[in-house]
Amino acid sequence: MRALPTAVLAVWLGVTGAVEAGDQPVVIELFTSQGCSSCPPADALLTQLADRDDVLPLALHVDYWDYIGWKDKFASPAYSARQKAYAHANGERSVYTPQMIVGGKDHVLGYRPMELAELIQAHRDVPDPVALDVAREGRELHIEARPEGESLGPLVVQLVTYAPEKTVDIERGENAGKRLTYSNVVTSWSVLGEWNGSKPLTLTTELPEDAPAAVLFQRKGHGPVVAAARVD
């Protein structure tokens, strides 16, 4: 697939910025693999989003393509399981790469920027149902949340850490000979607990590593992500 010019991507992805209903970033999960020849355009698209404040793009590398010649250096069975759980929740029987999940709800082929832009806009137009404040002190993370309307629970509170940029020389497989750069590579994903969404929540946890982090509130059963915040 031909690479799209940066200027075109900027227009398609709505960088011009209209007035929005929600202030929190829209979470975009890209399920990708270093062993997938269709994935580099999606990885590049995620990089285009990485510096924006209105979205939280996260790259989750799956391991189910490792057998075809190249073992993905960032892959985890947990990320493959997360993608499969999304598929199960949506009544789908199979998974694929590159796949983007927007807001824990909508999915799109990872290198279709116009469709992605429409989904981002749709999610940005929805008011935030949870007020979320996250502050970092060293390795300690302080989380405060309160409902903005009626109870939303139960919600799963999740902590994600990620590497802003990583470059890999691919030696074998479908992308052999390429040097690929990845953005917002997820390095850990853990569940902090559940919240009923009816009363204010105050929570303090320790970060597993000295890296950028994000907190996600998601409906049980891999439902929509209703709140998100990040800290560097």
PDB file of C-alpha atoms in Angstrom:
ATOM      1  CA  MET A   1       0.000   0.000   0.000  1.00  0.00           C
ATOM      2  CA  ARG A   2       1.303   3.459  -0.875  1.00  0.00           C
ATOM      3  CA  ALA A   3       2.087   5.743   2.055  1.00  0.00           C
ATOM      4  CA  LEU A   4      -0.251   8.712   2.347  1.00  0.00           C
ATOM      5  CA  PRO A   5       1.317  12.187   2.471  1.00  0.00           C
ATOM      6  CA  THR A   6       1.435  13.674   5.955  1.00  0.00           C
ATOM      7  CA  ALA A   7      -0.642  16.675   4.889  1.00  0.00           C
ATOM      8  CA  VAL A   8      -3.392  14.407   3.595  1.00  0.00           C
ATOM      9  CA  LEU A   9      -3.375  12.375   6.788  1.00  0.00           C
ATOM     10  CA  ALA A  10      -3.621  15.566   8.821  1.00  0.00           C
ATOM     11  CA  VAL A  11      -6.754  16.655   6.994  1.00  0.00           C
ATOM     12  CA  TRP A  12      -8.367  13.208   7.055  1.00  0.00           C
ATOM     13  CA  LEU A  13      -7.709  12.799  10.763  1.00  0.00           C
ATOM     14  CA  GLY A  14      -9.264  16.117  11.675  1.00  0.00           C
ATOM     15  CA  VAL A  15      -6.217  17.901  13.055  1.00  0.00           C
ATOM     16  CA  THR A  16      -7.917  21.240  12.386  1.00  0.00           C
ATOM     17  CA  GLY A  17      -9.976  20.613  15.528  1.00  0.00           C
ATOM     18  CA  ALA A  18     -13.632  21.572  15.936  1.00  0.00           C
ATOM     19  CA  VAL A  19     -15.398  22.316  19.227  1.00  0.00           C
ATOM     20  CA  GLU A  20     -15.905  19.013  21.003  1.00  0.00           C
ATOM     21  CA  ALA A  21     -18.261  17.691  23.669  1.00  0.00           C
ATOM     22  CA  GLY A  22     -15.695  15.514  25.434  1.00  0.00           C
ATOM     23  CA  ASP A  23     -12.333  16.684  26.758  1.00  0.00           C
ATOM     24  CA  GLN A  24     -10.870  13.250  27.468  1.00  0.00           C
ATOM     25  CA  PRO A  25      -8.855  11.485  24.772  1.00  0.00           C
ATOM     26  CA  VAL A  26     -10.453   8.871  22.554  1.00  0.00           C
ATOM     27  CA  VAL A  27      -8.672   5.546  23.123  1.00  0.00           C
ATOM     28  CA  ILE A  28      -7.458   3.825  19.959  1.00  0.00           C
ATOM     29  CA  GLU A  29      -6.077   0.302  20.328  1.00  0.00           C
ATOM     30  CA  LEU A  30      -4.102  -0.943  17.342  1.00  0.00           C
ATOM     31  CA  PHE A  31      -3.626  -4.710  17.248  1.00  0.00           C
ATOM     32  CA  THR A  32      -0.554  -5.184  15.102  1.00  0.00           C
ATOM     33  CA  SER A  33       2.404  -7.485  14.445  1.00  0.00           C
ATOM     34  CA  GLN A  34       5.948  -7.152  13.160  1.00  0.00           C
ATOM     35  CA  GLY A  35       5.290 -10.310  11.151  1.00  0.00           C
ATOM     36  CA  CYS A  36       2.323  -8.846   9.258  1.00  0.00           C
ATOM     37  CA  SER A  37       3.045  -7.262   5.864  1.00  0.00           C
ATOM     38  CA  SER A  38      -0.204  -5.270   5.986  1.00  0.00           C
ATOM     39  CA  CYS A  39       0.626  -3.677   9.334  1.00  0.00           C
ATOM     40  CA  PRO A  40       3.319  -1.021   8.584  1.00  0.00           C
ATOM     41  CA  PRO A  41       0.791   1.455   7.077  1.00  0.00           C
ATOM     42  CA  ALA A  42      -1.342   1.104  10.207  1.00  0.00           C
ATOM     43  CA  ASP A  43       1.714   1.532  12.433  1.00  0.00           C
ATOM     44  CA  ALA A  44       2.558   4.716  10.522  1.00  0.00           C
ATOM     45  CA  LEU A  45      -1.004   5.954  10.927  1.00  0.00           C
ATOM     46  CA  LEU A  46      -0.787   5.413  14.678  1.00  0.00           C
ATOM     47  CA  THR A  47       2.426   7.451  14.722  1.00  0.00           C
ATOM     48  CA  GLN A  48       0.536  10.318  13.063  1.00  0.00           C
ATOM     49  CA  LEU A  49      -1.837  10.271  16.032  1.00  0.00           C
ATOM     50  CA  ALA A  50       0.740   9.920  18.799  1.00  0.00           C
ATOM     51  CA  ASP A  51       1.326  13.640  19.403  1.00  0.00           C
ATOM     52  CA  ARG A  52      -2.338  14.606  19.539  1.00  0.00           C
ATOM     53  CA  ASP A  53      -4.011  15.433  22.847  1.00  0.00           C
ATOM     54  CA  ASP A  54      -7.510  14.410  21.800  1.00  0.00           C
ATOM     55  CA  VAL A  55      -6.668  10.766  21.168  1.00  0.00           C
ATOM     56  CA  LEU A  56      -4.782   8.103  23.099  1.00  0.00           C
ATOM     57  CA  PRO A  57      -3.299   5.692  20.535  1.00  0.00           C
ATOM     58  CA  LEU A  58      -1.906   2.432  21.912  1.00  0.00           C
ATOM     59  CA  ALA A  59      -0.094  -0.298  19.962  1.00  0.00           C
ATOM     60  CA  LEU A  60      -0.750  -3.829  21.201  1.00  0.00           C
ATOM     61  CA  HIS A  61       1.476  -6.366  19.460  1.00  0.00           C
ATOM     62  CA  VAL A  62      -0.088  -9.812  19.137  1.00  0.00           C
ATOM     63  CA  ASP A  63       1.794 -13.095  19.078  1.00  0.00           C
ATOM     64  CA  TYR A  64      -0.348 -15.267  16.801  1.00  0.00           C
ATOM     65  CA  TRP A  65       1.724 -14.436  13.693  1.00  0.00           C
ATOM     66  CA  ASP A  66       5.050 -15.332  15.321  1.00  0.00           C
ATOM     67  CA  TYR A  67       5.038 -18.768  13.691  1.00  0.00           C
ATOM     68  CA  ILE A  68       5.383 -17.439  10.130  1.00  0.00           C
ATOM     69  CA  GLY A  69       9.054 -16.517  10.432  1.00  0.00           C
ATOM     70  CA  TRP A  70       9.589 -13.598  12.795  1.00  0.00           C
ATOM     71  CA  LYS A  71       8.892 -13.405  16.514  1.00  0.00           C
ATOM     72  CA  ASP A  72       7.506  -9.973  17.363  1.00  0.00           C
ATOM     73  CA  LYS A  73       9.751  -8.384  19.989  1.00  0.00           C
ATOM     74  CA  PHE A  74       6.853  -6.567  21.667  1.00  0.00           C
ATOM     75  CA  ALA A  75       4.175  -9.243  21.425  1.00  0.00           C
ATOM     76  CA  SER A  76       2.317 -10.665  24.395  1.00  0.00           C
ATOM     77  CA  PRO A  77      -0.267 -13.454  24.618  1.00  0.00           C
ATOM     78  CA  ALA A  78      -2.232 -11.075  26.855  1.00  0.00           C
ATOM     79  CA  TYR A  79      -2.705  -8.621  23.987  1.00  0.00           C
ATOM     80  CA  SER A  80      -3.813 -11.421  21.659  1.00  0.00           C
ATOM     81  CA  ALA A  81      -6.272 -12.507  24.345  1.00  0.00           C
ATOM     82  CA  ARG A  82      -7.588  -8.954  24.676  1.00  0.00           C
ATOM     83  CA  GLN A  83      -8.268  -8.757  20.953  1.00  0.00           C
ATOM     84  CA  LYS A  84     -10.002 -12.137  20.998  1.00  0.00           C
ATOM     85  CA  ALA A  85     -12.120 -11.001  23.954  1.00  0.00           C
ATOM     86  CA  TYR A  86     -13.250  -7.992  21.920  1.00  0.00           C
ATOM     87  CA  ALA A  87     -14.162 -10.318  19.054  1.00  0.00           C
ATOM     88  CA  HIS A  88     -16.125 -12.586  21.378  1.00  0.00           C
ATOM     89  CA  ALA A  89     -17.958  -9.607  22.905  1.00  0.00           C
ATOM     90  CA  ASN A  90     -18.977  -8.492  19.407  1.00  0.00           C
ATOM     91  CA  GLY A  91     -20.054 -11.946  18.266  1.00  0.00           C
ATOM     92  CA  GLU A  92     -17.130 -12.349  15.867  1.00  0.00           C
ATOM     93  CA  ARG A  93     -15.341 -15.648  15.336  1.00  0.00           C
ATOM     94  CA  SER A  94     -11.951 -14.463  14.139  1.00  0.00           C
ATOM     95  CA  VAL A  95      -9.356 -11.739  14.641  1.00  0.00           C
ATOM     96  CA  TYR A  96      -7.049  -9.985  12.208  1.00  0.00           C
ATOM     97  CA  THR A  97      -4.246  -7.465  11.917  1.00  0.00           C
ATOM     98  CA  PRO A  98      -4.057  -4.583  11.612  1.00  0.00           C
ATOM     99  CA  GLN A  99      -7.214  -3.833  13.565  1.00  0.00           C
ATOM    100  CA  MET A 100      -8.036  -0.619  15.406  1.00  0.00           C
ATOM    101  CA  ILE A 101     -10.593  -0.595  18.220  1.00  0.00           C
ATOM    102  CA  VAL A 102     -11.904   2.908  18.913  1.00  0.00           C
ATOM    103  CA  GLY A 103     -13.268   3.654  22.363  1.00  0.00           C
ATOM    104  CA  GLY A 104     -13.506  -0.053  23.138  1.00  0.00           C
ATOM    105  CA  LYS A 105     -16.544  -0.181  20.874  1.00  0.00           C
ATOM    106  CA  ASP A 106     -15.980   0.327  17.151  1.00  0.00           C
ATOM    107  CA  HIS A 107     -13.422  -1.383  14.943  1.00  0.00           C
ATOM    108  CA  VAL A 108     -11.844  -0.508  11.632  1.00  0.00           C
ATOM    109  CA  LEU A 109      -9.129  -1.893   9.379  1.00  0.00           C
ATOM    110  CA  GLY A 110      -5.986  -0.217  10.657  1.00  0.00           C
ATOM    111  CA  TYR A 111      -4.941   1.616   7.500  1.00  0.00           C
ATOM    112  CA  ARG A 112      -8.224   3.326   6.603  1.00  0.00           C
ATOM    113  CA  PRO A 113      -7.716   6.896   7.873  1.00  0.00           C
ATOM    114  CA  MET A 114     -11.004   8.335   6.631  1.00  0.00           C
ATOM    115  CA  GLU A 115     -13.058   5.693   8.430  1.00  0.00           C
ATOM    116  CA  LEU A 116     -10.899   6.148  11.511  1.00  0.00           C
ATOM    117  CA  ALA A 117     -11.405   9.924  11.424  1.00  0.00           C
ATOM    118  CA  GLU A 118     -15.178   9.475  11.339  1.00  0.00           C
ATOM    119  CA  LEU A 119     -15.082   7.152  14.346  1.00  0.00           C
ATOM    120  CA  ILE A 120     -12.821   9.500  16.308  1.00  0.00           C
ATOM    121  CA  GLN A 121     -15.171  12.402  15.630  1.00  0.00           C
ATOM    122  CA  ALA A 122     -18.204  10.377  16.675  1.00  0.00           C
ATOM    123  CA  HIS A 123     -16.574   9.509  19.996  1.00  0.00           C
ATOM    124  CA  ARG A 124     -15.373  13.070  20.574  1.00  0.00           C
ATOM    125  CA  ASP A 125     -18.932  14.327  20.137  1.00  0.00           C
ATOM    126  CA  VAL A 126     -20.104  12.359  23.198  1.00  0.00           C
ATOM    127  CA  PRO A 127     -19.874  14.165  26.589  1.00  0.00           C
ATOM    128  CA  ASP A 128     -17.569  12.527  29.127  1.00  0.00           C
ATOM    129  CA  PRO A 129     -19.704  10.463  31.557  1.00  0.00           C
ATOM    130  CA  VAL A 130     -16.899  10.346  34.150  1.00  0.00           C
ATOM    131  CA  ALA A 131     -14.737  13.182  35.468  1.00  0.00           C
ATOM    132  CA  LEU A 132     -11.228  11.750  35.762  1.00  0.00           C
ATOM    133  CA  ASP A 133      -8.105  13.272  37.317  1.00  0.00           C
ATOM    134  CA  VAL A 134      -4.768  11.444  37.307  1.00  0.00           C
ATOM    135  CA  ALA A 135      -1.572  12.761  38.907  1.00  0.00           C
ATOM    136  CA  ARG A 136       1.885  11.245  39.116  1.00  0.00           C
ATOM    137  CA  GLU A 137       4.463  11.554  41.886  1.00  0.00           C
ATOM    138  CA  GLY A 138       7.509   9.505  40.932  1.00  0.00           C
ATOM    139  CA  ARG A 139       6.286   5.936  40.611  1.00  0.00           C
ATOM    140  CA  GLU A 140       3.075   6.668  42.510  1.00  0.00           C
ATOM    141  CA  LEU A 141      -0.139   7.310  40.596  1.00  0.00           C
ATOM    142  CA  HIS A 142      -3.130   9.066  42.157  1.00  0.00           C
ATOM    143  CA  ILE A 143      -6.521   8.534  40.528  1.00  0.00           C
ATOM    144  CA  GLU A 144      -9.756  10.379  41.262  1.00  0.00           C
ATOM    145  CA  ALA A 145     -13.004   9.700  39.425  1.00  0.00           C
ATOM    146  CA  ARG A 146     -16.600  10.767  39.845  1.00  0.00           C
ATOM    147  CA  PRO A 147     -19.720  10.166  37.766  1.00  0.00           C
ATOM    148  CA  GLU A 148     -21.096  13.100  35.811  1.00  0.00           C
ATOM    149  CA  GLY A 149     -24.586  11.647  35.693  1.00  0.00           C
ATOM    150  CA  GLU A 150     -26.283   8.390  36.579  1.00  0.00           C
ATOM    151  CA  SER A 151     -24.347   5.316  37.668  1.00  0.00           C
ATOM    152  CA  LEU A 152     -22.340   3.646  34.905  1.00  0.00           C
ATOM    153  CA  GLY A 153     -21.066   0.605  36.743  1.00  0.00           C
ATOM    154  CA  PRO A 154     -19.622  -1.814  36.966  1.00  0.00           C
ATOM    155  CA  LEU A 155     -16.470  -0.449  35.341  1.00  0.00           C
ATOM    156  CA  VAL A 156     -13.041  -2.077  35.116  1.00  0.00           C
ATOM    157  CA  VAL A 157     -10.197   0.261  36.081  1.00  0.00           C
ATOM    158  CA  GLN A 158      -7.062  -0.494  34.047  1.00  0.00           C
ATOM    159  CA  LEU A 159      -3.487   0.762  34.081  1.00  0.00           C
ATOM    160  CA  VAL A 160      -1.412   0.825  30.899  1.00  0.00           C
ATOM    161  CA  THR A 161       2.252   1.705  30.422  1.00  0.00           C
ATOM    162  CA  TYR A 162       3.814   2.285  27.034  1.00  0.00           C
ATOM    163  CA  ALA A 163       7.024   3.237  25.242  1.00  0.00           C
ATOM    164  CA  PRO A 164       6.641   6.386  23.102  1.00  0.00           C
ATOM    165  CA  GLU A 165       8.912   5.079  20.336  1.00  0.00           C
ATOM    166  CA  LYS A 166      10.808   1.912  19.452  1.00  0.00           C
ATOM    167  CA  THR A 167      12.685   0.951  16.280  1.00  0.00           C
ATOM    168  CA  VAL A 168      13.280  -2.628  15.151  1.00  0.00           C
ATOM    169  CA  ASP A 169      15.262  -4.175  12.293  1.00  0.00           C
ATOM    170  CA  ILE A 170      13.120  -7.015  10.957  1.00  0.00           C
ATOM    171  CA  GLU A 171      15.346  -9.890   9.839  1.00  0.00           C
ATOM    172  CA  ARG A 172      12.831 -12.535   8.750  1.00  0.00           C
ATOM    173  CA  GLY A 173       9.201 -12.998   7.837  1.00  0.00           C
ATOM    174  CA  GLU A 174       6.929 -10.863   5.674  1.00  0.00           C
ATOM    175  CA  ASN A 175       8.694  -7.609   6.605  1.00  0.00           C
ATOM    176  CA  ALA A 176      12.250  -8.956   6.306  1.00  0.00           C
ATOM    177  CA  GLY A 177      14.853  -6.290   5.598  1.00  0.00           C
ATOM    178  CA  LYS A 178      12.772  -3.388   6.883  1.00  0.00           C
ATOM    179  CA  ARG A 179      13.607  -1.039   9.727  1.00  0.00           C
ATOM    180  CA  LEU A 180      10.285  -0.157  11.349  1.00  0.00           C
ATOM    181  CA  THR A 181       9.534   2.460  13.978  1.00  0.00           C
ATOM    182  CA  TYR A 182       6.600   1.997  16.321  1.00  0.00           C
ATOM    183  CA  SER A 183       4.815   4.520  18.537  1.00  0.00           C
ATOM    184  CA  ASN A 184       3.129   4.105  21.924  1.00  0.00           C
ATOM    185  CA  VAL A 185       4.073   0.443  22.231  1.00  0.00           C
ATOM    186  CA  VAL A 186       2.195  -1.049  25.177  1.00  0.00           C
ATOM    187  CA  THR A 187       4.588  -2.595  27.697  1.00  0.00           C
ATOM    188  CA  SER A 188       2.124  -3.563  30.432  1.00  0.00           C
ATOM    189  CA  TRP A 189      -1.627  -3.750  30.903  1.00  0.00           C
ATOM    190  CA  SER A 190      -3.129  -4.515  34.293  1.00  0.00           C
ATOM    191  CA  VAL A 191      -6.476  -4.370  36.074  1.00  0.00           C
ATOM    192  CA  LEU A 192      -6.539  -2.243  39.224  1.00  0.00           C
ATOM    193  CA  GLY A 193     -10.048  -3.229  40.243  1.00  0.00           C
ATOM    194  CA  GLU A 194     -13.710  -2.462  39.645  1.00  0.00           C
ATOM    195  CA  TRP A 195     -15.766   0.653  40.342  1.00  0.00           C
ATOM    196  CA  ASN A 196     -19.545   0.760  40.585  1.00  0.00           C
ATOM    197  CA  GLY A 197     -19.591   4.207  39.004  1.00  0.00           C
ATOM    198  CA  SER A 198     -22.081   5.647  41.488  1.00  0.00           C
ATOM    199  CA  LYS A 199     -19.848   7.291  44.106  1.00  0.00           C
ATOM    200  CA  PRO A 200     -16.522   9.160  43.811  1.00  0.00           C
ATOM    201  CA  LEU A 201     -13.436   6.964  43.634  1.00  0.00           C
ATOM    202  CA  THR A 202      -9.997   7.732  45.048  1.00  0.00           C
ATOM    203  CA  LEU A 203      -7.203   5.299  44.295  1.00  0.00           C
ATOM    204  CA  THR A 204      -3.423   5.260  44.619  1.00  0.00           C
ATOM    205  CA  THR A 205      -1.251   2.682  42.882  1.00  0.00           C
ATOM    206  CA  GLU A 206       2.396   2.138  42.038  1.00  0.00           C
ATOM    207  CA  LEU A 207       3.551   2.182  38.442  1.00  0.00           C
ATOM    208  CA  PRO A 208       5.376  -0.978  37.315  1.00  0.00           C
ATOM    209  CA  GLU A 209       8.002   1.035  35.430  1.00  0.00           C
ATOM    210  CA  ASP A 210       9.248   4.556  34.809  1.00  0.00           C
ATOM    211  CA  ALA A 211       7.325   5.146  31.589  1.00  0.00           C
ATOM    212  CA  PRO A 212       4.323   7.077  30.296  1.00  0.00           C
ATOM    213  CA  ALA A 213       1.081   5.639  31.615  1.00  0.00           C
ATOM    214  CA  ALA A 214      -2.653   5.773  31.022  1.00  0.00           C
ATOM    215  CA  VAL A 215      -5.707   4.928  33.097  1.00  0.00           C
ATOM    216  CA  LEU A 216      -8.815   3.508  31.417  1.00  0.00           C
ATOM    217  CA  PHE A 217     -12.319   2.959  32.781  1.00  0.00           C
ATOM    218  CA  GLN A 218     -14.125   0.349  30.701  1.00  0.00           C
ATOM    219  CA  ARG A 219     -17.455  -1.423  30.958  1.00  0.00           C
ATOM    220  CA  LYS A 220     -17.134  -5.051  32.014  1.00  0.00           C
ATOM    221  CA  GLY A 221     -16.943  -7.680  29.313  1.00  0.00           C
ATOM    222  CA  HIS A 222     -14.708  -5.594  27.023  1.00  0.00           C
ATOM    223  CA  GLY A 223     -17.356  -2.969  26.505  1.00  0.00           C
ATOM    224  CA  PRO A 224     -16.905   0.733  25.704  1.00  0.00           C
ATOM    225  CA  VAL A 225     -14.120   2.759  27.299  1.00  0.00           C
ATOM    226  CA  VAL A 226     -16.000   5.510  29.150  1.00  0.00           C
ATOM    227  CA  ALA A 227     -13.051   7.465  30.581  1.00  0.00           C
ATOM    228  CA  ALA A 228      -9.321   7.767  29.967  1.00  0.00           C
ATOM    229  CA  ALA A 229      -6.394   9.905  31.053  1.00  0.00           C
ATOM    230  CA  ARG A 230      -2.620   9.757  30.588  1.00  0.00           C
ATOM    231  CA  VAL A 231       0.463  10.972  32.415  1.00  0.00           C
ATOM    232  CA  ASP A 232       4.032  11.258  31.146  1.00  0.00           C
TER     233      ASP A 232
END
